[in-house]
mmCIF file with all atom_site columns, C-alpha atoms in Angstrom:
data_model
loop_
_atom_site.group_PDB
_atom_site.id
_atom_site.type_symbol
_atom_site.label_atom_id
_atom_site.label_alt_id
_atom_site.label_comp_id
_atom_site.label_asym_id
_atom_site.label_entity_id
_atom_site.label_seq_id
_atom_site.pdbx_PDB_ins_code
_atom_site.Cartn_x
_atom_site.Cartn_y
_atom_site.Cartn_z
_atom_site.occupancy
_atom_site.B_iso_or_equiv
_atom_site.pdbx_formal_charge
_atom_site.auth_seq_id
_atom_site.auth_comp_id
_atom_site.auth_asym_id
_atom_site.auth_atom_id
_atom_site.pdbx_PDB_model_num
ATOM 1   C CA . VAL J 1 1   ? 37.901 -76.643 86.023  1.00 33.00 ? 1   VAL J CA 1
ATOM 2   C CA . ASN J 1 2   ? 35.631 -74.543 84.108  1.00 41.00 ? 2   ASN J CA 1
ATOM 3   C CA . LEU J 1 3   ? 32.253 -73.630 85.618  1.00 46.00 ? 3   LEU J CA 1
ATOM 4   C CA . ASP J 1 4   ? 29.519 -72.303 83.174  1.00 50.00 ? 4   ASP J CA 1
ATOM 5   C CA . LEU J 1 5   ? 28.108 -69.500 84.941  1.00 51.00 ? 5   LEU J CA 1
ATOM 6   C CA . PHE J 1 6   ? 25.552 -68.840 82.117  1.00 49.00 ? 6   PHE J CA 1
ATOM 7   C CA . ASN J 1 7   ? 22.496 -70.718 81.469  1.00 49.00 ? 7   ASN J CA 1
ATOM 8   C CA . HIS J 1 8   ? 22.273 -70.032 77.586  1.00 53.00 ? 8   HIS J CA 1
ATOM 9   C CA . GLY J 1 9   ? 24.060 -66.885 76.534  1.00 52.00 ? 9   GLY J CA 1
ATOM 10  C CA . ALA J 1 10  ? 26.113 -63.987 77.868  1.00 51.00 ? 10  ALA J CA 1
ATOM 11  C CA . SER J 1 11  ? 22.754 -62.292 78.796  1.00 59.00 ? 11  SER J CA 1
ATOM 12  C CA . ASP J 1 12  ? 21.469 -65.049 80.807  1.00 67.00 ? 12  ASP J CA 1
ATOM 13  C CA . PHE J 1 13  ? 23.324 -65.246 84.383  1.00 73.00 ? 13  PHE J CA 1
ATOM 14  C CA . SER J 1 14  ? 22.387 -68.524 86.305  1.00 77.00 ? 14  SER J CA 1
ATOM 15  C CA . PRO J 1 15  ? 21.434 -68.532 89.861  1.00 81.00 ? 15  PRO J CA 1
ATOM 16  C CA . PHE J 1 16  ? 24.055 -70.888 90.673  1.00 84.00 ? 16  PHE J CA 1
ATOM 17  C CA . GLY J 1 17  ? 26.461 -68.276 89.027  1.00 81.00 ? 17  GLY J CA 1
ATOM 18  C CA . GLU J 1 18  ? 24.964 -65.621 91.301  1.00 84.00 ? 18  GLU J CA 1
ATOM 19  C CA . MET J 1 19  ? 25.455 -67.737 94.249  1.00 87.00 ? 19  MET J CA 1
ATOM 20  C CA . LEU J 1 20  ? 29.271 -68.465 93.601  1.00 87.00 ? 20  LEU J CA 1
ATOM 21  C CA . LEU J 1 21  ? 29.684 -64.703 93.001  1.00 87.00 ? 21  LEU J CA 1
ATOM 22  C CA . GLY J 1 22  ? 28.092 -64.020 96.455  1.00 89.00 ? 22  GLY J CA 1
ATOM 23  C CA . TRP J 1 23  ? 30.568 -66.390 97.880  1.00 90.00 ? 23  TRP J CA 1
ATOM 24  C CA . VAL J 1 24  ? 33.447 -64.845 96.216  1.00 88.00 ? 24  VAL J CA 1
ATOM 25  C CA . TYR J 1 25  ? 32.368 -61.630 97.696  1.00 90.00 ? 25  TYR J CA 1
ATOM 26  C CA . VAL J 1 26  ? 32.139 -63.137 101.267 1.00 91.00 ? 26  VAL J CA 1
ATOM 27  C CA . LEU J 1 27  ? 35.609 -64.704 100.808 1.00 87.00 ? 27  LEU J CA 1
ATOM 28  C CA . LEU J 1 28  ? 36.949 -61.408 99.612  1.00 86.00 ? 28  LEU J CA 1
ATOM 29  C CA . LEU J 1 29  ? 35.814 -59.534 102.504 1.00 87.00 ? 29  LEU J CA 1
ATOM 30  C CA . LEU J 1 30  ? 37.379 -62.108 104.755 1.00 86.00 ? 30  LEU J CA 1
ATOM 31  C CA . LEU J 1 31  ? 40.458 -61.792 102.713 1.00 80.00 ? 31  LEU J CA 1
ATOM 32  C CA . ILE J 1 32  ? 40.673 -58.113 102.955 1.00 78.00 ? 32  ILE J CA 1
ATOM 33  C CA . SER J 1 33  ? 39.893 -58.076 106.564 1.00 83.00 ? 33  SER J CA 1
ATOM 34  C CA . HIS J 1 34  ? 42.574 -60.454 107.489 1.00 75.00 ? 34  HIS J CA 1
ATOM 35  C CA . GLY J 1 35  ? 44.874 -59.445 104.817 1.00 69.00 ? 35  GLY J CA 1
ATOM 36  C CA . PRO J 1 36  ? 48.628 -58.531 105.120 1.00 69.00 ? 36  PRO J CA 1
ATOM 37  C CA . ASN J 1 37  ? 50.042 -55.571 106.735 1.00 74.00 ? 37  ASN J CA 1
ATOM 38  C CA . LEU J 1 38  ? 51.832 -53.864 103.686 1.00 72.00 ? 38  LEU J CA 1
ATOM 39  C CA . TRP J 1 39  ? 53.916 -51.612 106.036 1.00 73.00 ? 39  TRP J CA 1
ATOM 40  C CA . ARG J 1 40  ? 56.095 -54.461 107.350 1.00 76.00 ? 40  ARG J CA 1
ATOM 41  C CA . SER J 1 41  ? 58.741 -55.987 105.501 1.00 74.00 ? 41  SER J CA 1
ATOM 42  C CA . PRO J 1 42  ? 57.484 -59.033 103.354 1.00 74.00 ? 42  PRO J CA 1
ATOM 43  C CA . SER J 1 43  ? 59.101 -62.442 104.727 1.00 71.00 ? 43  SER J CA 1
ATOM 44  C CA . VAL J 1 44  ? 59.444 -64.047 101.220 1.00 72.00 ? 44  VAL J CA 1
ATOM 45  C CA . LEU J 1 45  ? 59.390 -62.788 97.897  1.00 73.00 ? 45  LEU J CA 1
ATOM 46  C CA . GLY J 1 46  ? 56.086 -62.404 96.390  1.00 75.00 ? 46  GLY J CA 1
ATOM 47  C CA . GLU J 1 47  ? 54.237 -62.662 99.706  1.00 79.00 ? 47  GLU J CA 1
ATOM 48  C CA . TYR J 1 48  ? 51.771 -59.936 98.828  1.00 81.00 ? 48  TYR J CA 1
ATOM 49  C CA . TRP J 1 49  ? 51.050 -60.946 95.172  1.00 82.00 ? 49  TRP J CA 1
ATOM 50  C CA . ALA J 1 50  ? 48.643 -63.691 96.489  1.00 80.00 ? 50  ALA J CA 1
ATOM 51  C CA . TYR J 1 51  ? 46.499 -60.989 97.522  1.00 81.00 ? 51  TYR J CA 1
ATOM 52  C CA . VAL J 1 52  ? 46.248 -59.243 93.994  1.00 89.00 ? 52  VAL J CA 1
ATOM 53  C CA . PHE J 1 53  ? 44.988 -62.413 92.117  1.00 88.00 ? 53  PHE J CA 1
ATOM 54  C CA . PRO J 1 54  ? 41.842 -63.129 94.063  1.00 87.00 ? 54  PRO J CA 1
ATOM 55  C CA . LEU J 1 55  ? 40.812 -59.518 93.731  1.00 89.00 ? 55  LEU J CA 1
ATOM 56  C CA . ALA J 1 56  ? 41.481 -59.626 89.897  1.00 91.00 ? 56  ALA J CA 1
ATOM 57  C CA . ALA J 1 57  ? 39.420 -62.693 89.534  1.00 90.00 ? 57  ALA J CA 1
ATOM 58  C CA . SER J 1 58  ? 36.643 -61.420 91.314  1.00 91.00 ? 58  SER J CA 1
ATOM 59  C CA . THR J 1 59  ? 36.722 -58.295 89.296  1.00 93.00 ? 59  THR J CA 1
ATOM 60  C CA . THR J 1 60  ? 36.548 -60.255 86.282  1.00 91.00 ? 60  THR J CA 1
ATOM 61  C CA . ALA J 1 61  ? 33.437 -62.088 87.393  1.00 90.00 ? 61  ALA J CA 1
ATOM 62  C CA . THR J 1 62  ? 31.839 -59.061 88.493  1.00 92.00 ? 62  THR J CA 1
ATOM 63  C CA . ILE J 1 63  ? 32.362 -57.522 85.050  1.00 92.00 ? 63  ILE J CA 1
ATOM 64  C CA . ARG J 1 64  ? 30.708 -60.459 83.343  1.00 89.00 ? 64  ARG J CA 1
ATOM 65  C CA . TYR J 1 65  ? 27.997 -60.348 85.882  1.00 89.00 ? 65  TYR J CA 1
ATOM 66  C CA . ALA J 1 66  ? 27.504 -56.684 85.096  1.00 90.00 ? 66  ALA J CA 1
ATOM 67  C CA . SER J 1 67  ? 27.541 -57.296 81.143  1.00 89.00 ? 67  SER J CA 1
ATOM 68  C CA . ALA J 1 68  ? 24.929 -59.968 81.687  1.00 87.00 ? 68  ALA J CA 1
ATOM 69  C CA . LEU J 1 69  ? 22.534 -58.065 83.820  1.00 87.00 ? 69  LEU J CA 1
ATOM 70  C CA . GLN J 1 70  ? 23.339 -54.479 82.552  1.00 86.00 ? 70  GLN J CA 1
ATOM 71  C CA . THR J 1 71  ? 21.975 -52.534 85.428  1.00 90.00 ? 71  THR J CA 1
ATOM 72  C CA . LYS J 1 72  ? 23.148 -49.373 87.014  1.00 95.00 ? 72  LYS J CA 1
ATOM 73  C CA . SER J 1 73  ? 24.069 -50.999 90.552  1.00 93.00 ? 73  SER J CA 1
ATOM 74  C CA . THR J 1 74  ? 26.103 -53.798 88.825  1.00 92.00 ? 74  THR J CA 1
ATOM 75  C CA . GLU J 1 75  ? 27.952 -51.528 86.578  1.00 94.00 ? 75  GLU J CA 1
ATOM 76  C CA . VAL J 1 76  ? 28.766 -49.349 89.634  1.00 95.00 ? 76  VAL J CA 1
ATOM 77  C CA . LEU J 1 77  ? 29.993 -52.489 91.550  1.00 94.00 ? 77  LEU J CA 1
ATOM 78  C CA . ALA J 1 78  ? 32.117 -53.522 88.604  1.00 95.00 ? 78  ALA J CA 1
ATOM 79  C CA . ILE J 1 79  ? 33.557 -50.173 88.495  1.00 96.00 ? 79  ILE J CA 1
ATOM 80  C CA . THR J 1 80  ? 34.152 -50.116 92.071  1.00 95.00 ? 80  THR J CA 1
ATOM 81  C CA . MET J 1 81  ? 35.695 -53.435 91.825  1.00 94.00 ? 81  MET J CA 1
ATOM 82  C CA . ILE J 1 82  ? 38.065 -52.383 88.836  1.00 96.00 ? 82  ILE J CA 1
ATOM 83  C CA . MET J 1 83  ? 38.960 -49.625 91.008  1.00 96.00 ? 83  MET J CA 1
ATOM 84  C CA . MET J 1 84  ? 40.072 -51.721 94.117  1.00 93.00 ? 84  MET J CA 1
ATOM 85  C CA . ALA J 1 85  ? 41.936 -54.202 91.918  1.00 93.00 ? 85  ALA J CA 1
ATOM 86  C CA . ILE J 1 86  ? 43.999 -51.312 90.478  1.00 95.00 ? 86  ILE J CA 1
ATOM 87  C CA . LEU J 1 87  ? 44.538 -49.805 93.764  1.00 93.00 ? 87  LEU J CA 1
ATOM 88  C CA . SER J 1 88  ? 45.732 -53.258 95.282  1.00 90.00 ? 88  SER J CA 1
ATOM 89  C CA . LEU J 1 89  ? 48.037 -53.874 92.264  1.00 93.00 ? 89  LEU J CA 1
ATOM 90  C CA . LEU J 1 90  ? 49.577 -50.416 92.752  1.00 94.00 ? 90  LEU J CA 1
ATOM 91  C CA . LEU J 1 91  ? 49.844 -50.842 96.595  1.00 90.00 ? 91  LEU J CA 1
ATOM 92  C CA . VAL J 1 92  ? 51.613 -54.147 96.295  1.00 89.00 ? 92  VAL J CA 1
ATOM 93  C CA . LEU J 1 93  ? 54.015 -53.071 93.349  1.00 92.00 ? 93  LEU J CA 1
ATOM 94  C CA . GLY J 1 94  ? 54.964 -50.106 95.123  1.00 91.00 ? 94  GLY J CA 1
ATOM 95  C CA . ARG J 1 95  ? 55.637 -51.893 98.597  1.00 88.00 ? 95  ARG J CA 1
ATOM 96  C CA . GLU J 1 96  ? 57.490 -54.757 96.645  1.00 87.00 ? 96  GLU J CA 1
ATOM 97  C CA . THR J 1 97  ? 59.612 -51.883 94.673  1.00 89.00 ? 97  THR J CA 1
ATOM 98  C CA . PHE J 1 98  ? 60.483 -50.141 97.951  1.00 89.00 ? 98  PHE J CA 1
ATOM 99  C CA . HIS J 1 99  ? 61.519 -53.517 99.522  1.00 85.00 ? 99  HIS J CA 1
ATOM 100 C CA . MET J 1 100 ? 63.746 -54.315 96.764  1.00 85.00 ? 100 MET J CA 1
ATOM 101 C CA . TYR J 1 101 ? 65.250 -50.707 96.754  1.00 90.00 ? 101 TYR J CA 1
ATOM 102 C CA . ARG J 1 102 ? 66.003 -51.383 100.489 1.00 87.00 ? 102 ARG J CA 1
ATOM 103 C CA . CYS J 1 103 ? 67.551 -54.685 99.730  1.00 84.00 ? 103 CYS J CA 1
ATOM 104 C CA . PHE J 1 104 ? 69.792 -53.001 96.971  1.00 86.00 ? 104 PHE J CA 1
ATOM 105 C CA . LYS J 1 105 ? 71.048 -50.643 99.472  1.00 88.00 ? 105 LYS J CA 1
ATOM 106 C CA . ARG J 1 106 ? 71.610 -53.642 102.038 1.00 84.00 ? 106 ARG J CA 1
ATOM 107 C CA . GLU J 1 107 ? 69.305 -52.196 104.451 1.00 86.00 ? 107 GLU J CA 1
ATOM 108 C CA . ASP J 1 108 ? 66.962 -55.346 104.183 1.00 80.00 ? 108 ASP J CA 1
ATOM 109 C CA . GLN J 1 109 ? 67.078 -58.659 102.599 1.00 76.00 ? 109 GLN J CA 1
ATOM 110 C CA . TRP J 1 110 ? 64.949 -61.400 100.991 1.00 72.00 ? 110 TRP J CA 1
ATOM 111 C CA . LYS J 1 111 ? 64.614 -64.221 103.585 1.00 69.00 ? 111 LYS J CA 1
ATOM 112 C CA . ASP J 1 112 ? 64.702 -67.616 101.836 1.00 65.00 ? 112 ASP J CA 1
ATOM 113 C CA . PRO J 1 113 ? 62.330 -69.905 103.596 1.00 62.00 ? 113 PRO J CA 1
ATOM 114 C CA . LEU J 1 114 ? 64.385 -72.990 103.395 1.00 62.00 ? 114 LEU J CA 1
ATOM 115 C CA . PHE J 1 115 ? 67.558 -71.322 104.972 1.00 59.00 ? 115 PHE J CA 1
ATOM 116 C CA . HIS J 1 116 ? 65.685 -69.231 107.657 1.00 57.00 ? 116 HIS J CA 1
ATOM 117 C CA . MET J 1 117 ? 63.331 -71.513 109.494 1.00 57.00 ? 117 MET J CA 1
ATOM 118 C CA . GLU J 1 118 ? 63.511 -70.134 113.143 1.00 59.00 ? 118 GLU J CA 1
ATOM 119 C CA . LYS J 1 119 ? 60.825 -72.692 114.092 1.00 56.00 ? 119 LYS J CA 1
ATOM 120 C CA . TYR J 1 120 ? 63.081 -75.659 113.471 1.00 50.00 ? 120 TYR J CA 1
ATOM 121 C CA . SER J 1 121 ? 65.862 -74.277 115.501 1.00 50.00 ? 121 SER J CA 1
ATOM 122 C CA . THR J 1 122 ? 63.975 -74.473 118.725 1.00 51.00 ? 122 THR J CA 1
ATOM 123 C CA . LYS J 1 123 ? 64.606 -76.423 122.060 1.00 51.00 ? 123 LYS J CA 1
ATOM 124 C CA . LYS J 1 124 ? 61.658 -78.676 121.151 1.00 50.00 ? 124 LYS J CA 1
ATOM 125 C CA . PHE J 1 125 ? 62.803 -79.925 117.888 1.00 45.00 ? 125 PHE J CA 1
ATOM 126 C CA . ARG J 1 126 ? 66.497 -80.472 119.431 1.00 47.00 ? 126 ARG J CA 1
ATOM 127 C CA . ALA J 1 127 ? 64.955 -82.405 121.973 1.00 49.00 ? 127 ALA J CA 1
ATOM 128 C CA . LEU J 1 128 ? 63.167 -84.696 119.536 1.00 47.00 ? 128 LEU J CA 1
ATOM 129 C CA . GLY J 1 129 ? 66.514 -85.246 117.792 1.00 48.00 ? 129 GLY J CA 1
ATOM 130 C CA . GLU J 1 130 ? 65.167 -83.883 114.250 1.00 48.00 ? 130 GLU J CA 1
ATOM 131 C CA . ILE J 1 131 ? 67.963 -81.367 114.240 1.00 47.00 ? 131 ILE J CA 1
ATOM 132 C CA . ASP J 1 132 ? 71.489 -82.284 115.414 1.00 44.00 ? 132 ASP J CA 1
#
């Protein structure tokens, strides 16, 4: 689905686009406040990458917004978002690389969710007869 955030051209940002961008910022704050703990070992491969892509998308929308309005505050906001996106990318890349290194040394492992489902081996599910 493609949303046209501009009314007529690149220099005219629609009120609906501004409202969507505001909601993106609210959701981004929720994501950051309830985000993952990068210091614990990831449970599955690629767990933390899901937090990089929304930040990159909101950064792209902020850059388009700053280019449409061309004010100092929107440019500062765009630069701040770019720095946050780069920082999150580097943190996630570093954490995944560190975990991969530990896996190569056999100090840790990637757990496959299909083979390591602790919740299905509990007494409750055994009592229901779903797992023999």
